[in-house]
PDB file of C-alpha atoms in Angstrom:
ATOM      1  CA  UNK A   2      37.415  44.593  -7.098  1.00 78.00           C
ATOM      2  CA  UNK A   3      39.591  47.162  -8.438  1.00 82.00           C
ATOM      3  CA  UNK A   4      39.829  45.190 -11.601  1.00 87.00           C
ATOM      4  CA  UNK A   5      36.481  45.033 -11.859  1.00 92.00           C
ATOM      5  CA  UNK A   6      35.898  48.530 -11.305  1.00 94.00           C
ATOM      6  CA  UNK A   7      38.371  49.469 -13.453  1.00 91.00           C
ATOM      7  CA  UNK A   8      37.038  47.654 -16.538  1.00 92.00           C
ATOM      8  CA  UNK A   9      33.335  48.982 -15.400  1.00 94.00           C
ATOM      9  CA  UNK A  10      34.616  52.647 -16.023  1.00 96.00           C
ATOM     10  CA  UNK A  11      36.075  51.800 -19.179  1.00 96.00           C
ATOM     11  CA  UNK A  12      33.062  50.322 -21.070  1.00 96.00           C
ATOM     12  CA  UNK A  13      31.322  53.603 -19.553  1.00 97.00           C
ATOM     13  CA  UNK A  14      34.064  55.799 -21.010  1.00 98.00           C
ATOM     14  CA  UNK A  15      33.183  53.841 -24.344  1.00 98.00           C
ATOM     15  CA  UNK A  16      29.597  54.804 -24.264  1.00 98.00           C
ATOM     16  CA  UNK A  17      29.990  58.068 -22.877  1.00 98.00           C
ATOM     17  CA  UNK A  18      32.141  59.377 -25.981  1.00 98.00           C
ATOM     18  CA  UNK A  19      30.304  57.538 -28.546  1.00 98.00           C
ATOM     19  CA  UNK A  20      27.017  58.581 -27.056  1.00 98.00           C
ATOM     20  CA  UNK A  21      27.993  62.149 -27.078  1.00 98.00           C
ATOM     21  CA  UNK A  22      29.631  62.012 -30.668  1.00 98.00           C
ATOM     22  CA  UNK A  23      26.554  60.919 -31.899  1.00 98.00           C
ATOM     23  CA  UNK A  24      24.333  63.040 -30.093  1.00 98.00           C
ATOM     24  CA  UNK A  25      26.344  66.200 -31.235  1.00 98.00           C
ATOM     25  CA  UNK A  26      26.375  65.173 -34.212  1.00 98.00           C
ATOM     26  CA  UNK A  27      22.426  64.346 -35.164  1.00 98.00           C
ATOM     27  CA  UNK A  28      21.359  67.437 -32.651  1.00 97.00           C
ATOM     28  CA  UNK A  29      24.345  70.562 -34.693  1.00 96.00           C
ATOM     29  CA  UNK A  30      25.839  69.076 -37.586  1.00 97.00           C
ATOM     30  CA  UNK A  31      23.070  67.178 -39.380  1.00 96.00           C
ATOM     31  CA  UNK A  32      20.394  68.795 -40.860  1.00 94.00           C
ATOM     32  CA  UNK A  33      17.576  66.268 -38.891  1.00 95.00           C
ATOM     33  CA  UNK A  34      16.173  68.660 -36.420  1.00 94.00           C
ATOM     34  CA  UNK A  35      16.184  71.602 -38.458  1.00 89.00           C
ATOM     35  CA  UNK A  36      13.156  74.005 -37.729  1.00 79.00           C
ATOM     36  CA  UNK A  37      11.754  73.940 -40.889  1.00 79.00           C
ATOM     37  CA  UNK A  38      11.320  70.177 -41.130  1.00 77.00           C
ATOM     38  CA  UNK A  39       8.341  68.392 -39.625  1.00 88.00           C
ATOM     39  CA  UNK A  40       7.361  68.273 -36.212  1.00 95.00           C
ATOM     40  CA  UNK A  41      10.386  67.568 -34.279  1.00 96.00           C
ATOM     41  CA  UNK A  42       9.578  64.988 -32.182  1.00 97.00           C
ATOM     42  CA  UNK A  43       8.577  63.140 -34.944  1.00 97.00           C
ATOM     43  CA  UNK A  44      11.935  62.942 -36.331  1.00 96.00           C
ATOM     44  CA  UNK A  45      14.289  60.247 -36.151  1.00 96.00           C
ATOM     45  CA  UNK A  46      17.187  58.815 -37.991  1.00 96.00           C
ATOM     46  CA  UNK A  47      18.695  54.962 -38.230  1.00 98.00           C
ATOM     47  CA  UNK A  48      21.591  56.338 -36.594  1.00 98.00           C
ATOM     48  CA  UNK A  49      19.296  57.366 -33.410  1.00 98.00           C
ATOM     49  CA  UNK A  50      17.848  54.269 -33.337  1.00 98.00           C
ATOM     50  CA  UNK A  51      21.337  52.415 -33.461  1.00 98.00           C
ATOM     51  CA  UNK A  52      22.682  55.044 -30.620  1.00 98.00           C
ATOM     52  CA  UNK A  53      19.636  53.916 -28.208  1.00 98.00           C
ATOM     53  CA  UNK A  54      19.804  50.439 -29.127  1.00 98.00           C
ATOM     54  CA  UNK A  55      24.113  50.648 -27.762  1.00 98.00           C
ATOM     55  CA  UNK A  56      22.546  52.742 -25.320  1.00 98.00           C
ATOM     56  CA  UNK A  57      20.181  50.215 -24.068  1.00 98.00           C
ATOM     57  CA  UNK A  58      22.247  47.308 -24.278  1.00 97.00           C
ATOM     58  CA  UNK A  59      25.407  49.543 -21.677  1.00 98.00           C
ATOM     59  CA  UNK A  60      22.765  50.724 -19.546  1.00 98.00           C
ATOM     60  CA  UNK A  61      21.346  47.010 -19.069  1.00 98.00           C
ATOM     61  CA  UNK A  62      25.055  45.702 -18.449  1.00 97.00           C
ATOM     62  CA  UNK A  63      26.000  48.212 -16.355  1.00 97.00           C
ATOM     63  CA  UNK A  64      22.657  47.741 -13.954  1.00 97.00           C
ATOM     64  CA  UNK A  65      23.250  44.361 -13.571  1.00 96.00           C
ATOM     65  CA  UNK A  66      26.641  44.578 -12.706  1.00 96.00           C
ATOM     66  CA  UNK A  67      25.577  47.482 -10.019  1.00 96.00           C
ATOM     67  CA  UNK A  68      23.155  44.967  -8.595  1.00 96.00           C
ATOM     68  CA  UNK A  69      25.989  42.108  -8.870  1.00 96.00           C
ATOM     69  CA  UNK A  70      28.094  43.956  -6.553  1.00 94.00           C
ATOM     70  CA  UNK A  71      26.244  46.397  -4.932  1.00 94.00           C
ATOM     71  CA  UNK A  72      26.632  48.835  -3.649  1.00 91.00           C
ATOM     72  CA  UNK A  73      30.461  48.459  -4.492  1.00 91.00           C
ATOM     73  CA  UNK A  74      30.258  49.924  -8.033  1.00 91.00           C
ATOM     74  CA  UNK A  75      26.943  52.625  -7.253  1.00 91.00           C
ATOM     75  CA  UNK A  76      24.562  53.013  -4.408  1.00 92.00           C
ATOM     76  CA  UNK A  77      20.713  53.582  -5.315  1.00 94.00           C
ATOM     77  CA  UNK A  78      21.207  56.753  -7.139  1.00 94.00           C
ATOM     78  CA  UNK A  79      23.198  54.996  -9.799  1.00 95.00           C
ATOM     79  CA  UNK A  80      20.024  52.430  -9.966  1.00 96.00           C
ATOM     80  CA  UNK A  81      17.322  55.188  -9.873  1.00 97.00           C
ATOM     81  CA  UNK A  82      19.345  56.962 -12.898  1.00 96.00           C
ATOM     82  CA  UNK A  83      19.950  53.734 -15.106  1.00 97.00           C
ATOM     83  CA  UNK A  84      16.336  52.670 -14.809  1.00 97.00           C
ATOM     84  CA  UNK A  85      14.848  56.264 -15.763  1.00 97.00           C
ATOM     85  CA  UNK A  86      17.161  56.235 -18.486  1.00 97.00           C
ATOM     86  CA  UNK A  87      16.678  53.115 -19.668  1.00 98.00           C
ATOM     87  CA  UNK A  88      12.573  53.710 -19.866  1.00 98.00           C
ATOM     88  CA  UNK A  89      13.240  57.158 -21.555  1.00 98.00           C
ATOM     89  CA  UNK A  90      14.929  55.467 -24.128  1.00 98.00           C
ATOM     90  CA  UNK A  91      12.898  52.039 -24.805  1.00 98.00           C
ATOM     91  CA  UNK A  92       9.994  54.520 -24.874  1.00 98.00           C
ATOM     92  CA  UNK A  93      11.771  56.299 -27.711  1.00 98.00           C
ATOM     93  CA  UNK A  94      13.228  53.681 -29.687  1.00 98.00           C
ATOM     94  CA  UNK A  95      10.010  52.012 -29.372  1.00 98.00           C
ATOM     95  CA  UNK A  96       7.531  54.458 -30.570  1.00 98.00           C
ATOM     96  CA  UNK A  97       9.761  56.827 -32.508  1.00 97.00           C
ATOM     97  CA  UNK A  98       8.853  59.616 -30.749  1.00 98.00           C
ATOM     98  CA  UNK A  99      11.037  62.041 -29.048  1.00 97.00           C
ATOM     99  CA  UNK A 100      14.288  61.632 -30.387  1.00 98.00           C
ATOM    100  CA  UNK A 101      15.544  64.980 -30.386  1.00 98.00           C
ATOM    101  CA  UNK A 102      14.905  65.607 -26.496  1.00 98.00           C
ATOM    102  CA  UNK A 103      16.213  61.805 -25.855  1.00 98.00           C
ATOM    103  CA  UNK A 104      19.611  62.818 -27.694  1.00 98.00           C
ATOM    104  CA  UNK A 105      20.287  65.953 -25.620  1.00 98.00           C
ATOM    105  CA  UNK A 106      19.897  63.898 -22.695  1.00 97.00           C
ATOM    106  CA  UNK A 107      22.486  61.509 -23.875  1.00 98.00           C
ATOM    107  CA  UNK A 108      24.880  64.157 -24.537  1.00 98.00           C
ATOM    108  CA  UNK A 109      25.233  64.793 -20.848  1.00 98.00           C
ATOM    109  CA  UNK A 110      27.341  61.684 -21.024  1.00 98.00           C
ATOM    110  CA  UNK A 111      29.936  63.698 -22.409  1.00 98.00           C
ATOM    111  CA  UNK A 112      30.914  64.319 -18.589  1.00 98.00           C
ATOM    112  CA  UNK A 113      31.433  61.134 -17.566  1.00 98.00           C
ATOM    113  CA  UNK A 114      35.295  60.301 -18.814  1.00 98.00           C
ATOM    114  CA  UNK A 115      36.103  63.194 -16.581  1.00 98.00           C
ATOM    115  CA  UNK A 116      34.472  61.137 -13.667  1.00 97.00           C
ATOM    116  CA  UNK A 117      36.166  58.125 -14.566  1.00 97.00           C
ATOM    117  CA  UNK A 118      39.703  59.751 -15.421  1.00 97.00           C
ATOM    118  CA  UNK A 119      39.415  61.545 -11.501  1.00 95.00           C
ATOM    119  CA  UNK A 120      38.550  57.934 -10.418  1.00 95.00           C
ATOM    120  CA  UNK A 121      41.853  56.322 -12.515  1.00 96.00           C
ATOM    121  CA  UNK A 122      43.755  59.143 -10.907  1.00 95.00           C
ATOM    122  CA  UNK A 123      42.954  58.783  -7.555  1.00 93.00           C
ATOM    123  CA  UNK A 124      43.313  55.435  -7.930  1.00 92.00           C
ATOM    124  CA  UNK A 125      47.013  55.824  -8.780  1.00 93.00           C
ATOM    125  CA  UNK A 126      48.042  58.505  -5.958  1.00 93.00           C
ATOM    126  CA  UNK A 127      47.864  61.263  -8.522  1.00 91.00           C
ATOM    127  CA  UNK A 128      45.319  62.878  -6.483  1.00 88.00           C
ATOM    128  CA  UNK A 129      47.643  65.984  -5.861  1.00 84.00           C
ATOM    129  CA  UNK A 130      48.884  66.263  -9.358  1.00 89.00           C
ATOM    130  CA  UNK A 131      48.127  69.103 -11.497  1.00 91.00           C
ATOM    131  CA  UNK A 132      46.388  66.879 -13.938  1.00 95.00           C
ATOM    132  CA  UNK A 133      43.868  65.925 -11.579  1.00 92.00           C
ATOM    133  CA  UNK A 134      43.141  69.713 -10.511  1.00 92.00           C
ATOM    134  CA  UNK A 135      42.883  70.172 -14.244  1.00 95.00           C
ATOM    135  CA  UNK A 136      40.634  67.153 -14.648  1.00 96.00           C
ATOM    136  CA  UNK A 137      38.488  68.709 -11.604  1.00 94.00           C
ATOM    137  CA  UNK A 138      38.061  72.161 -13.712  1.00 95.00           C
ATOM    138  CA  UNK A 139      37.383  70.375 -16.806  1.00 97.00           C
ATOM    139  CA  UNK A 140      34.784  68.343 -15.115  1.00 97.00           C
ATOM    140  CA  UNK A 141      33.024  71.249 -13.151  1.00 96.00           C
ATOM    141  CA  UNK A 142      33.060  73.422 -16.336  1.00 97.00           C
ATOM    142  CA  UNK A 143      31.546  70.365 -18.281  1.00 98.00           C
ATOM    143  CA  UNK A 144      28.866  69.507 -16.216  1.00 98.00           C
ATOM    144  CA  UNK A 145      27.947  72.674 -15.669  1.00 98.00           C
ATOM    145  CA  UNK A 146      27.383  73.309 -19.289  1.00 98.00           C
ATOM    146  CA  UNK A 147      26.414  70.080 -20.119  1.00 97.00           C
ATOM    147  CA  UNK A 148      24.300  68.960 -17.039  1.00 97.00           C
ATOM    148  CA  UNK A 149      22.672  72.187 -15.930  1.00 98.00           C
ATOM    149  CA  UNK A 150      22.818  74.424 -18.505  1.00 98.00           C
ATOM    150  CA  UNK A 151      21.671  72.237 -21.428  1.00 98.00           C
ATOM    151  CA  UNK A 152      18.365  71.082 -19.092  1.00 98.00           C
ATOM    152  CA  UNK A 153      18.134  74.829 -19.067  1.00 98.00           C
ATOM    153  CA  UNK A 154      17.872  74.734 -22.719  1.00 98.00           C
ATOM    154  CA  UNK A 155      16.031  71.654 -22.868  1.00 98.00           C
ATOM    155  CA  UNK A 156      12.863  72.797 -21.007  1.00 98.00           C
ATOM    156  CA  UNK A 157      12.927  76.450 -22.945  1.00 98.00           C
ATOM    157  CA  UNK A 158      12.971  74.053 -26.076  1.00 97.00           C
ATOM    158  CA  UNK A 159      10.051  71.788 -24.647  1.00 98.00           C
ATOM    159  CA  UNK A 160       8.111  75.107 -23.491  1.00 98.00           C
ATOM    160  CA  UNK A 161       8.578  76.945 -26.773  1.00 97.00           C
ATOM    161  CA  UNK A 162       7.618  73.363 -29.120  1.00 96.00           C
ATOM    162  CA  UNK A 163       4.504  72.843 -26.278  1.00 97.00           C
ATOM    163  CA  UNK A 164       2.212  72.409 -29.266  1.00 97.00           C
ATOM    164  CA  UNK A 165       4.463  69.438 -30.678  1.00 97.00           C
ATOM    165  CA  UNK A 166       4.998  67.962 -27.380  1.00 98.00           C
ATOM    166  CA  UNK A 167       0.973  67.703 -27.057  1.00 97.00           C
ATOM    167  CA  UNK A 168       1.048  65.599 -30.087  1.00 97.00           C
ATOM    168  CA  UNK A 169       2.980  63.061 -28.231  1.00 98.00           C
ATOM    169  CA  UNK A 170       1.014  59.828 -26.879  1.00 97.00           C
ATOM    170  CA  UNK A 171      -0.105  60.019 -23.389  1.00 98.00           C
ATOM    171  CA  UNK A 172       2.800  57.943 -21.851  1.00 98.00           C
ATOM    172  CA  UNK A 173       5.028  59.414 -24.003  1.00 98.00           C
ATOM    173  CA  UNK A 174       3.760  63.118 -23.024  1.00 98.00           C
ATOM    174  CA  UNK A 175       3.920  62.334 -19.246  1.00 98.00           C
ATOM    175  CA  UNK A 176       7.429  61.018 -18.982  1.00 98.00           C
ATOM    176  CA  UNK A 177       8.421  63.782 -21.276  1.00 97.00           C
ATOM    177  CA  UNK A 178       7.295  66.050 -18.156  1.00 97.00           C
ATOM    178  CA  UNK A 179       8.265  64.105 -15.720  1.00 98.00           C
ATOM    179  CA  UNK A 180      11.676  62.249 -16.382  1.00 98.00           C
ATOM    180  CA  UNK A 181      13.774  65.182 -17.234  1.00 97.00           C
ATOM    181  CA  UNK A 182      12.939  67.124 -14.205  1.00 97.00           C
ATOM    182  CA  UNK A 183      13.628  64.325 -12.240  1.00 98.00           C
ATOM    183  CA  UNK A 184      17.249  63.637 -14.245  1.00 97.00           C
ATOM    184  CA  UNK A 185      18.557  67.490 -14.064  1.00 97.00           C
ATOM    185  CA  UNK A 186      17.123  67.321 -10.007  1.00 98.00           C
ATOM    186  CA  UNK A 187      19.512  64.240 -10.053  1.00 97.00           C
ATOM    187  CA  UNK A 188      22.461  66.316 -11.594  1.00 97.00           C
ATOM    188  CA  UNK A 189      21.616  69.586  -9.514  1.00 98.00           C
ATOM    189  CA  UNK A 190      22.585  67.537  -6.309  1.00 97.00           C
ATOM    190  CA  UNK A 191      25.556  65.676  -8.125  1.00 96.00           C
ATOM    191  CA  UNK A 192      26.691  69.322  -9.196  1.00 97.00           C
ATOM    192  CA  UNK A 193      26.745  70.821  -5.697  1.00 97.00           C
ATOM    193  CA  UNK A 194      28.764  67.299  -4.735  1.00 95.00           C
ATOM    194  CA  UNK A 195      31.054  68.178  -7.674  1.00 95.00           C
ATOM    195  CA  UNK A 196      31.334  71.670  -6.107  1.00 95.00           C
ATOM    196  CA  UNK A 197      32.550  70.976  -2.821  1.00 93.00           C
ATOM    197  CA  UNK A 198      34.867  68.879  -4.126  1.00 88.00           C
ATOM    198  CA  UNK A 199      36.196  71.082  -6.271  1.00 88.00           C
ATOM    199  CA  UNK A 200      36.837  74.329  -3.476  1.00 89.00           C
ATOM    200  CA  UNK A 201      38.303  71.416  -1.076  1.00 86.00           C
ATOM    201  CA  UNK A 202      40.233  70.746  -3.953  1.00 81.00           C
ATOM    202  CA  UNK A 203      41.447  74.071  -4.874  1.00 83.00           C
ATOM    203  CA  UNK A 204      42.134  75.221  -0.705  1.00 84.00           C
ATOM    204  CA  UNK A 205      44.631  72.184  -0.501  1.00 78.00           C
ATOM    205  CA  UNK A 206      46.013  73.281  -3.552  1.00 73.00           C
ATOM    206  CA  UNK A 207      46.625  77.198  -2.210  1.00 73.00           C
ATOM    207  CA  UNK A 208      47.883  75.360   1.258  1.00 72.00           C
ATOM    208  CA  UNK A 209      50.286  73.215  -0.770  1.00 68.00           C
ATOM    209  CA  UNK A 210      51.599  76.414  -3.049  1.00 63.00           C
ATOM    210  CA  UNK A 211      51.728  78.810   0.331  1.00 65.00           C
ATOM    211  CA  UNK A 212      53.911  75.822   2.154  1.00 61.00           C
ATOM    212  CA  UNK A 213      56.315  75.424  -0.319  1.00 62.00           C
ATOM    213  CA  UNK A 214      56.643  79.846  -0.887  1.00 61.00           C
ATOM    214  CA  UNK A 215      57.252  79.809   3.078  1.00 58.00           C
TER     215      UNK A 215
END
């Protein structure tokens, strides 16, 4: 199962860096979503519509292999977030709407190889190494910024581009104001997990450092 597992997280460290490269990319380097363009969620690019196609296909592998073993490799969380995910983005590709919003949403991925580094880690006793504390920070400070912080941004973007959102087709228009909530409610409670984790983490750290000064 390990083996399995093991393979799982490295497809899913795959997508998760490409998906965020790409992501960055289109939303800060590119000139695509510039504000003086057309309306934004109008705009898309064959590179988008590559990225949710790779998307789309990982998602759909990595479902089925949830359901193949479950609840081994996710319990119903990990279905619940897969399936809104994977509508977002058919809905997207599909109708060519949204893109932008749809992108920043993939960049959260950009936390996952911190997930599945603390899970290689713990898998090979390094769980009191100073590379998986680091790992920890990195991952706290990540999703934070990438998880929480960027929804923040996301819904201030939504609320201030209400006018273009309106333009949206009805399905399109509801999910926009209904599947993001639901995602950053999703990585609220995965952020307080992450928290817990992470002061457990640090305590055994300060008992281990006090030990060895007495």
């Amino acid at each position: 199962m390990h083996k399995v597992e093991w393979n799982n997280r490295g497809f899913s460290t795959f997508h998760a860096l490409a998906a965020a490269a790409v992501s960055f990319y289109l939303l800060l380097l590119s000139d695509l979503f510039s504000e003086d363009g057309g309306l934004i969620v109008d705009r898309k690019s064959w590179l988008s519509d590559g990225m949710f196609g790779v998307s789309l296909g990982y998602f759909l592998t990595d479902l089925a292999m949830i359901l193949w073993y479950f609840p081994r490799l996710g319990g119903k969380e990990y279905l619940l977030h897969h399936g809104v995910s994977m509508y977002a983005i058919s809905l997207a590709l599909l109708s060519g709407k949204g893109h932008f919003y749809i992108l920043m949403v993939l960049f959260t991925e950009a936390t996952t190889p911190f997930v599945n580094l603390r899970w290689y880690l713990d898998l090979a006793g390094r769980k009191g190494s100073k590379l998986y504390l680091y790992n920890g920070l990195a991952l706290f400070v990540g999703w934070l910024v990438a998880r929480v912080i960027l929804f923040v941004y996301f819904f201030a973007h939504m609320y201030l581009h209400f006018d273009q959102v309106r333009t949206v087709f009805p399905l399109g228009f509801y999910s926009m104001l209904t599947v993001p909530p639901l995602l950053s409610l999703m990585n609220l409670v995965w952020f307080w997990k992450i928290c817990k984790g992470m002061v457990k983490t640090l305590c055994k750290t300060k008992q281990s450092v006090s030990a060895k000064t007495d």
